[in-house]
């Protein structure tokens, strides 16, 4: 495909990097320094210019483009860029927005083509959904559903006191429908074998039924068992904070939310009937102690500032909060947050780039999750008669695929099928696979 990306920030650059190997990518940005940096770092054509301008879009080749992705940090710029592209030709348009109002307007349009947008990604809502999934699974760093929720992929960090630390994969694999897909160790991706030893500080990627993933979560962190009685505290009434509370309410939970601004706190209290909204400065350690934040099962930092989110997360952790999840707008700060003890750092731009990347895969790829900053991917593919997997046992099919590939789960007629060496994949099956980045192109061609 010929893909035009408007915006060379974190989201646009991440998408460009994911697509550059297999597609013709053109990136447009008003910032000359960003354009130069992308030109040197990725195999793309980078153009300095205004993505809402017809002349710039023509220079980028909009007449021949199959897809245009508007990924700047400004909602209106992205919507105008998509609308402008549609006046020239008919590429598939994807717009990134933060404001949920735009998403709701687009969803209510009869044919979902409002603003000239074919697909809309709402950063704030996606981030809140990601936070809620992580909260719902003890010890998880990342959680993604596949096959309509029949399959779940989760990433866990193994602590020194975890029961699975120093066990082999064979010893740890005590679950009916769970596959140990990968170990992330010292920045490297390793496909584990039965004799592979799971070490403390490893990150384990598992794929399986939600029930088995939940059981493994309890095994890896036995003291962290979620329930409807969980004490969940959200710090910050931002849009992300609000949607996190709303989604938790939908699950029957009753979170607490701390907001400093009087008017915003009152608005939130009216909008969130099952959330206790407290008006106070969340950086006040005495207030946090008085409100027993030390007893919280999870504290979510969703303020508008990365620095404040880091501060309140560290405060909550020092007071004794069991688990902290922080929103980190700047991708380069994610490792800093996790180094100082924040359990999970959620980067809205990374979440958005992942969602958009899913739409740029081959047509038969149903879903995708990026692992460890795109070092690997988990893909859901509906296989047909041409797939290398179909019609023979998995152990035979895998011999024709490169290293760095593993079948994690199969669904057939919406039912879960446990993948074993002698399992035969059938046409129409949905197969969820883990693929190392280096093997991705060769694998997707054969699936």
Coordinates of C-alpha atoms in Angstrom, one line a residue:
X1 CA 0.0 0.0 0.0
X2 CA 0.9 3.6 -0.4
X3 CA 0.3 5.2 3.0
X4 CA 0.4 8.9 3.9
X5 CA 0.9 9.8 7.5
X6 CA 0.2 13.3 8.7
X7 CA 2.3 14.1 11.8
X8 CA 5.8 12.9 12.6
X9 CA 5.4 12.9 16.4
X10 CA 5.5 9.8 18.6
X11 CA 2.4 8.3 17.1
X12 CA 3.2 9.0 13.5
X13 CA 6.8 7.9 13.8
X14 CA 5.8 4.7 15.5
X15 CA 3.3 3.9 12.8
X16 CA 5.8 4.8 10.0
X17 CA 8.4 2.5 11.6
X18 CA 5.9 -0.4 11.7
X19 CA 4.9 0.0 8.0
X20 CA 8.1 1.0 6.4
X21 CA 9.3 -2.6 5.7
X22 CA 6.2 -3.6 3.8
X23 CA 4.6 -0.5 2.4
X24 CA 5.4 2.7 0.6
X25 CA 5.2 5.3 3.4
X26 CA 5.1 9.1 3.1
X27 CA 5.2 11.3 6.2
X28 CA 4.1 14.9 6.3
X29 CA 4.9 17.3 9.2
X30 CA 5.2 21.1 9.6
X31 CA 8.3 20.7 11.7
X32 CA 11.5 20.5 9.6
X33 CA 13.6 19.0 12.3
X34 CA 11.1 16.1 12.8
X35 CA 11.1 15.6 9.0
X36 CA 14.9 15.4 8.9
X37 CA 15.1 13.0 11.9
X38 CA 12.6 10.6 10.3
X39 CA 14.4 10.7 7.0
X40 CA 17.6 9.5 8.6
X41 CA 15.9 6.9 10.9
X42 CA 13.4 5.2 8.7
X43 CA 13.0 4.1 5.1
X44 CA 10.2 6.6 4.3
X45 CA 9.7 9.7 2.2
X46 CA 9.3 12.7 4.7
X47 CA 7.9 16.0 3.5
X48 CA 7.8 19.3 5.3
X49 CA 4.4 20.9 4.9
X50 CA 0.8 21.4 6.2
X51 CA -1.1 18.2 6.0
X52 CA -4.4 20.1 5.7
X53 CA -3.2 21.7 2.5
X54 CA -4.3 20.3 -0.9
X55 CA -1.0 21.2 -2.4
X56 CA 1.0 19.4 0.3
X57 CA -1.2 16.4 0.0
X58 CA -0.8 16.3 -3.8
X59 CA 3.0 16.6 -3.3
X60 CA 2.7 13.6 -1.0
X61 CA 0.9 11.6 -3.7
X62 CA -2.7 11.6 -2.3
X63 CA -4.0 10.8 -5.8
X64 CA -2.3 7.4 -5.6
X65 CA -2.6 6.8 -1.8
X66 CA -4.5 3.8 -0.5
X67 CA -4.6 5.1 3.0
X68 CA -4.1 8.4 4.9
X69 CA -3.5 8.5 8.6
X70 CA -3.9 11.8 10.4
X71 CA -2.0 11.4 13.7
X72 CA -1.0 14.9 14.9
X73 CA -1.7 16.0 18.5
X74 CA -4.4 18.4 17.3
X75 CA -7.9 16.9 16.8
X76 CA -9.1 19.6 14.4
X77 CA -6.0 19.3 12.2
X78 CA -6.5 15.6 11.9
X79 CA -10.2 16.0 10.9
X80 CA -9.5 18.7 8.4
X81 CA -6.7 16.7 6.8
X82 CA -9.1 13.7 6.3
X83 CA -11.8 15.9 4.9
X84 CA -9.3 17.5 2.5
X85 CA -8.0 14.2 1.4
X86 CA -11.5 13.1 0.5
X87 CA -12.0 16.1 -1.8
X88 CA -9.0 15.0 -3.9
X89 CA -9.5 11.2 -4.0
X90 CA -10.9 8.4 -1.9
X91 CA -8.1 6.9 0.3
X92 CA -9.1 5.1 3.4
X93 CA -8.8 7.7 6.1
X94 CA -7.9 7.2 9.8
X95 CA -8.1 10.1 12.3
X96 CA -6.6 10.2 15.7
X97 CA -8.6 12.4 18.2
X98 CA -8.5 13.0 22.0
X99 CA -12.0 14.5 22.4
X100 CA -14.6 11.7 22.8
X101 CA -17.3 14.1 21.5
X102 CA -15.8 13.8 18.0
X103 CA -15.8 10.0 18.3
X104 CA -19.5 10.0 19.4
X105 CA -20.5 12.3 16.5
X106 CA -18.6 10.0 14.1
X107 CA -20.2 6.9 15.5
X108 CA -23.7 8.4 15.3
X109 CA -23.3 9.2 11.5
X110 CA -25.4 6.7 9.5
X111 CA -22.5 5.4 7.4
X112 CA -19.7 6.4 9.8
X113 CA -18.1 8.8 7.3
X114 CA -18.6 12.1 9.2
X115 CA -15.7 14.5 8.8
X116 CA -14.4 12.5 5.9
X117 CA -13.1 9.9 8.3
X118 CA -13.4 6.1 7.6
X119 CA -12.0 5.1 11.0
X120 CA -11.6 7.1 14.2
X121 CA -9.3 6.4 17.1
X122 CA -9.9 8.2 20.4
X123 CA -6.7 8.4 22.5
X124 CA -8.4 9.2 25.8
X125 CA -10.9 6.4 25.6
X126 CA -8.4 3.8 24.4
X127 CA -6.1 4.7 27.2
X128 CA -8.8 4.4 29.8
X129 CA -9.8 1.0 28.4
X130 CA -6.2 -0.1 28.6
X131 CA -5.9 1.0 32.2
X132 CA -9.1 -0.9 33.2
X133 CA -7.9 -4.1 31.5
X134 CA -4.6 -3.9 33.4
X135 CA -6.4 -3.2 36.7
X136 CA -8.7 -6.2 36.1
X137 CA -5.8 -8.6 35.9
X138 CA -3.4 -8.8 38.9
X139 CA 0.3 -8.2 38.2
X140 CA -0.4 -7.6 34.5
X141 CA 1.7 -5.0 32.7
X142 CA -0.3 -5.3 29.4
X143 CA -3.6 -7.0 28.4
X144 CA -5.2 -7.3 25.0
X145 CA -8.3 -9.3 24.0
X146 CA -8.5 -11.3 20.7
X147 CA -11.2 -13.2 18.9
X148 CA -14.0 -11.2 20.4
X149 CA -12.8 -11.8 23.9
X150 CA -12.4 -15.6 23.6
X151 CA -8.6 -15.2 23.7
X152 CA -6.5 -13.0 25.9
X153 CA -2.9 -12.0 25.7
X154 CA -1.2 -10.7 28.8
X155 CA 2.3 -9.6 29.8
X156 CA 3.4 -10.1 33.4
X157 CA 6.6 -9.2 35.3
X158 CA 8.0 -12.0 37.5
X159 CA 8.9 -10.7 41.0
X160 CA 11.6 -12.4 43.1
X161 CA 8.9 -13.7 45.5
X162 CA 6.7 -15.0 42.7
X163 CA 6.0 -18.8 42.9
X164 CA 7.0 -19.2 39.2
X165 CA 10.5 -17.6 39.6
X166 CA 13.2 -20.1 38.9
X167 CA 10.8 -22.7 37.6
X168 CA 11.0 -24.1 34.1
X169 CA 8.3 -23.4 31.7
X170 CA 7.2 -27.0 31.9
X171 CA 6.9 -26.7 35.7
X172 CA 5.0 -23.4 35.5
X173 CA 2.6 -24.6 32.7
X174 CA -0.2 -26.0 34.8
X175 CA -3.1 -24.6 32.9
X176 CA -5.4 -26.3 30.4
X177 CA -5.6 -23.5 27.8
X178 CA -2.5 -21.3 28.2
X179 CA 0.6 -20.9 26.0
X180 CA 3.8 -19.4 27.2
X181 CA 4.5 -17.3 24.1
X182 CA 7.7 -15.4 25.0
X183 CA 10.1 -14.2 27.7
X184 CA 11.3 -10.6 27.6
X185 CA 14.7 -10.6 29.2
X186 CA 17.2 -7.7 29.2
X187 CA 15.5 -6.1 26.2
X188 CA 15.6 -9.3 24.2
X189 CA 12.7 -11.5 23.0
X190 CA 13.1 -15.3 23.7
X191 CA 10.7 -18.0 22.5
X192 CA 10.7 -20.3 25.6
X193 CA 11.0 -24.1 25.5
X194 CA 9.9 -26.6 28.2
X195 CA 13.3 -26.5 29.8
X196 CA 13.6 -22.7 29.8
X197 CA 14.0 -21.3 33.3
X198 CA 11.8 -18.3 34.2
X199 CA 13.9 -15.9 36.2
X200 CA 13.0 -13.0 38.5
X201 CA 12.5 -9.7 36.6
X202 CA 11.6 -11.6 33.4
X203 CA 8.5 -10.4 31.6
X204 CA 6.3 -13.4 30.5
X205 CA 3.9 -13.1 27.6
X206 CA 1.1 -15.7 27.7
X207 CA -1.8 -16.3 25.4
X208 CA -4.9 -18.3 26.3
X209 CA -8.5 -18.3 27.4
X210 CA -9.4 -15.5 29.8
X211 CA -10.0 -18.0 32.6
X212 CA -6.5 -19.6 32.2
X213 CA -4.8 -16.2 32.0
X214 CA -6.7 -15.2 35.2
X215 CA -5.5 -18.4 36.9
X216 CA -1.9 -17.7 35.8
X217 CA -2.2 -14.2 37.2
X218 CA -3.2 -15.6 40.6
X219 CA -0.4 -18.0 40.4
X220 CA 2.2 -15.4 39.5
X221 CA 0.9 -13.0 42.2
X222 CA -1.2 -14.9 44.7
X223 CA -2.0 -12.0 46.9
X224 CA -3.4 -9.8 44.2
X225 CA -6.9 -11.1 43.6
X226 CA -9.4 -8.5 42.1
X227 CA -12.9 -8.4 43.4
X228 CA -15.9 -6.1 43.5
X229 CA -14.7 -4.9 46.9
X230 CA -11.4 -3.6 45.5
X231 CA -10.4 -0.1 46.7
X232 CA -9.5 1.7 43.5
X233 CA -8.3 5.3 43.6
X234 CA -8.0 7.5 40.5
X235 CA -6.0 10.7 40.9
X236 CA -7.0 13.4 38.4
X237 CA -10.3 14.2 36.8
X238 CA -8.8 14.5 33.3
X239 CA -10.8 12.9 30.4
X240 CA -8.7 9.8 30.9
X241 CA -9.4 9.8 34.6
X242 CA -13.1 10.3 34.0
X243 CA -13.4 7.5 31.4
X244 CA -11.4 5.1 33.6
X245 CA -13.9 5.7 36.5
X246 CA -16.9 5.4 34.1
X247 CA -15.6 2.1 32.7
X248 CA -14.9 0.8 36.2
X249 CA -18.5 1.7 37.2
X250 CA -19.8 -0.3 34.3
X251 CA -18.0 -3.3 35.7
X252 CA -19.8 -2.9 39.0
X253 CA -16.9 -1.3 40.8
X254 CA -17.0 1.8 43.0
X255 CA -13.8 3.8 42.6
X256 CA -12.7 7.0 44.4
X257 CA -11.5 9.9 42.4
X258 CA -9.5 12.9 43.6
X259 CA -9.7 16.2 41.7
X260 CA -8.3 19.6 42.7
X261 CA -10.5 21.9 40.7
X262 CA -13.8 22.7 42.4
X263 CA -15.9 23.0 39.2
X264 CA -14.5 19.9 37.6
X265 CA -14.9 17.9 40.8
X266 CA -18.6 18.9 41.0
X267 CA -19.1 18.0 37.3
X268 CA -17.5 14.6 37.8
X269 CA -19.6 14.0 40.9
X270 CA -22.8 14.5 38.8
X271 CA -21.5 12.4 35.9
X272 CA -20.3 9.5 38.0
X273 CA -23.0 8.3 40.5
X274 CA -21.0 5.3 41.7
X275 CA -17.7 7.1 42.2
X276 CA -16.8 9.0 45.4
X277 CA -15.3 12.3 44.1
X278 CA -13.0 14.1 46.5
X279 CA -11.9 17.7 46.0
X280 CA -8.3 18.1 47.1
X281 CA -4.7 18.4 45.9
X282 CA -3.5 14.8 45.4
X283 CA 0.1 15.8 45.8
X284 CA -0.7 16.5 49.5
X285 CA 0.8 13.4 51.3
X286 CA -1.1 14.1 54.5
X287 CA -4.4 14.1 52.6
X288 CA -3.5 10.8 50.9
X289 CA -2.7 9.3 54.3
X290 CA -5.9 10.6 55.8
X291 CA -7.9 9.0 53.0
X292 CA -6.2 5.7 53.5
X293 CA -4.6 5.6 50.1
X294 CA -2.1 3.2 51.7
X295 CA -4.8 0.6 51.7
X296 CA -5.7 1.0 48.1
X297 CA -5.5 -2.1 45.8
X298 CA -4.6 0.2 42.9
X299 CA -3.9 3.8 42.4
X300 CA -4.3 5.3 38.9
X301 CA -2.4 8.6 38.3
X302 CA -4.3 10.4 35.5
X303 CA -3.3 14.1 35.9
X304 CA -2.5 16.3 33.0
X305 CA 1.3 16.4 33.8
X306 CA 3.8 13.5 33.6
X307 CA 5.8 15.1 36.5
X308 CA 2.7 15.2 38.8
X309 CA 1.7 11.7 37.8
X310 CA 5.2 10.5 38.7
X311 CA 5.1 12.4 42.0
X312 CA 1.7 11.1 43.1
X313 CA 2.5 7.5 42.0
X314 CA 5.7 7.5 44.1
X315 CA 3.8 9.1 47.1
X316 CA 1.1 6.4 46.8
X317 CA 3.7 3.6 46.6
X318 CA 5.6 5.0 49.6
X319 CA 2.4 5.2 51.6
X320 CA 1.8 1.5 50.9
X321 CA -0.6 1.4 48.0
X322 CA -0.5 -2.1 46.5
X323 CA -0.3 -1.2 42.9
X324 CA 0.2 2.0 40.9
X325 CA -0.7 2.7 37.3
X326 CA 0.4 6.0 35.7
X327 CA -0.5 7.8 32.5
X328 CA 2.7 8.9 30.8
X329 CA 2.3 11.2 27.8
X330 CA 6.0 11.2 26.9
X331 CA 7.1 7.9 25.6
X332 CA 10.7 8.5 26.7
X333 CA 9.6 8.7 30.3
X334 CA 8.0 5.3 30.5
X335 CA 11.2 3.5 31.5
X336 CA 11.8 6.2 34.1
X337 CA 8.4 5.6 35.7
X338 CA 9.0 1.9 35.9
X339 CA 12.5 2.2 37.2
X340 CA 11.4 4.2 40.2
X341 CA 8.8 1.7 41.1
X342 CA 5.6 2.6 39.2
X343 CA 4.1 -0.8 38.4
X344 CA 2.5 0.0 35.0
X345 CA 3.2 3.1 32.9
X346 CA 0.5 3.6 30.1
X347 CA 1.6 5.8 27.2
X348 CA -1.5 7.1 25.3
X349 CA 0.5 7.7 22.2
X350 CA 1.8 4.1 22.2
X351 CA -1.8 2.8 22.8
X352 CA -3.0 4.9 19.8
X353 CA -0.2 3.9 17.5
X354 CA -1.0 0.2 18.3
X355 CA -4.7 0.6 17.5
X356 CA -3.9 2.4 14.2
X357 CA -1.3 -0.2 13.2
X358 CA -3.9 -2.8 13.6
X359 CA -5.8 -1.3 10.7
X360 CA -2.8 -1.1 8.4
X361 CA -2.1 -4.9 8.4
X362 CA -3.0 -7.2 5.6
X363 CA -6.8 -7.6 5.1
X364 CA -6.9 -11.1 6.8
X365 CA -5.2 -9.9 10.0
X366 CA -8.1 -9.4 12.4
X367 CA -6.1 -7.9 15.4
X368 CA -2.6 -7.0 16.5
X369 CA -0.8 -6.1 19.7
X370 CA 2.7 -4.7 19.8
X371 CA 5.1 -6.1 22.4
X372 CA 8.0 -4.2 24.0
X373 CA 7.9 -1.2 21.7
X374 CA 7.3 -3.3 18.5
X375 CA 10.0 -5.9 19.1
X376 CA 7.4 -8.5 18.5
X377 CA 3.7 -8.7 17.7
X378 CA 0.7 -10.9 18.6
X379 CA -1.5 -11.3 15.6
X380 CA -5.0 -12.7 15.1
X381 CA -5.5 -14.1 11.6
X382 CA -8.4 -15.8 10.0
X383 CA -6.8 -18.5 7.9
X384 CA -7.9 -19.8 4.5
X385 CA -6.9 -22.8 2.3
X386 CA -3.7 -21.0 1.2
X387 CA -2.3 -20.7 4.8
X388 CA 0.7 -22.8 5.6
X389 CA -1.0 -23.8 8.9
X390 CA -4.1 -25.3 7.3
X391 CA -4.7 -29.1 6.9
X392 CA -1.8 -30.5 8.8
X393 CA -0.5 -30.8 12.4
X394 CA 0.9 -27.6 13.9
X395 CA 4.3 -29.2 14.5
X396 CA 4.6 -29.9 10.8
X397 CA 3.5 -26.4 9.8
X398 CA 5.9 -24.7 12.2
X399 CA 8.8 -26.4 10.5
X400 CA 8.1 -24.3 7.4
X401 CA 8.1 -21.0 9.3
X402 CA 11.1 -19.1 10.6
X403 CA 12.2 -19.1 14.2
X404 CA 10.5 -16.5 16.4
X405 CA 7.0 -17.8 15.7
X406 CA 4.5 -19.6 18.0
X407 CA 0.8 -20.5 17.9
X408 CA -0.8 -19.1 21.0
X409 CA -4.4 -20.0 20.6
X410 CA -7.1 -21.0 18.1
X411 CA -10.8 -20.3 18.0
X412 CA -13.2 -22.3 15.8
X413 CA -16.9 -21.3 15.5
X414 CA -16.3 -18.9 18.5
X415 CA -15.0 -21.7 20.7
X416 CA -11.5 -22.0 22.1
X417 CA -9.2 -24.7 20.8
X418 CA -6.0 -25.5 22.7
X419 CA -3.1 -25.5 20.2
X420 CA -1.0 -28.6 20.6
X421 CA 1.6 -30.2 18.2
X422 CA -0.9 -32.6 16.8
X423 CA -3.7 -30.0 16.4
X424 CA -4.9 -29.5 12.8
X425 CA -5.9 -26.0 11.8
X426 CA -9.0 -25.7 9.6
X427 CA -10.0 -23.0 7.1
X428 CA -11.9 -20.3 8.8
X429 CA -10.1 -20.8 12.1
X430 CA -9.0 -17.7 13.9
X431 CA -5.3 -18.2 14.9
X432 CA -3.6 -16.0 17.5
X433 CA 0.2 -16.1 17.0
X434 CA 3.3 -14.5 18.6
X435 CA 5.8 -13.3 16.0
X436 CA 9.3 -11.8 16.6
X437 CA 9.7 -8.6 14.6
X438 CA 12.5 -10.1 12.5
X439 CA 10.2 -12.9 11.3
X440 CA 7.1 -10.8 10.8
X441 CA 7.2 -10.3 7.1
X442 CA 8.1 -13.9 6.3
X443 CA 5.4 -15.2 8.6
X444 CA 2.5 -13.0 7.5
X445 CA 3.1 -13.9 3.8
X446 CA 2.6 -17.6 4.7
X447 CA -0.3 -17.2 7.1

